[in-house]
Amino acid sequence: MFGLNLPLSRNYILPPIVLSVIAILLMALDLRDMLEFHRQLISEGEFWRILSSQYIHTNWTHLGLNLIGILFIWILHAEHTSTSRYFTHIILLGIWTGVGIWLFCPDIKVYTGLSGLLHGIIVWGALKDIQTKEPTGVLLFLGIAGKLAWEQYAGPSAEVGNLINSRVAIESHLIGAIGGVVLAIPLFKEKFGLAKN
């Protein structure tokens, strides 16, 4: 019988719990109208929506799917990060995804959800796996790349869209994943000795 060696240290478990609690509280307090990415209102000066929209959801199913994503990432990659790095990543990737949607996705008028930045976090984790020679790193990275390619080819899932009461913003997945690659650049500077002494 095998046992899971879960990363249960406080340093590993606290950040995803805090992120989950924040997302749950924002949903319970029904702050979507105030915090969602709303292109017209952002253009009128409500710039906080670029970031705040990343942490709110259309409904409880949408939130539940992203909480599963947080759990999955914790199981896979908690030991790669620290509390400060975790929160730095979720803020930087939140800004990156929001700004990317604003600049490159003019057809997206309203957006909510963690999925864009979560794609960035899992891509960073896969690249960290590769840097540390974890055997599953390449497979995970290729799996995410294949998922993103399929989404861009086939379009958003209508079934998931019905569950979350919104079109799945596959563009945010790609933008977030690119952000994860950008965040991983220093890992490979270290790996190949390109960092300045």
mmCIF file of C-alpha atoms in Angstrom, residues 18 24 34 56 58 66 70 81 112 116 123 136 155 193-194:
data_model
loop_
_atom_site.group_PDB
_atom_site.id
_atom_site.type_symbol
_atom_site.label_atom_id
_atom_site.label_comp_id
_atom_site.label_asym_id
_atom_site.label_seq_id
_atom_site.Cartn_x
_atom_site.Cartn_y
_atom_site.Cartn_z
ATOM 1 C CA VAL A 18 -5.288 31.991 2.052
ATOM 2 C CA ILE A 24 -14.545 32.195 -1.228
ATOM 3 C CA MET A 34 -17.593 45.933 -8.025
ATOM 4 C CA ILE A 56 -13.711 36.586 -8.280
ATOM 5 C CA THR A 58 -19.297 33.986 -11.939
ATOM 6 C CA ASN A 66 -10.594 26.908 -9.661
ATOM 7 C CA ILE A 70 -5.353 25.428 -6.502
ATOM 8 C CA THR A 81 7.848 27.760 -3.673
ATOM 9 C CA THR A 112 -13.625 36.903 -13.987
ATOM 10 C CA GLY A 116 -5.561 32.511 -16.246
ATOM 11 C CA VAL A 123 3.584 26.361 -16.134
ATOM 12 C CA THR A 136 7.429 14.497 -14.777
ATOM 13 C CA GLY A 155 -12.484 27.048 -29.047
ATOM 14 C CA GLY A 193 25.020 29.928 -15.675
ATOM 15 C CA LEU A 194 23.671 33.037 -17.384
#
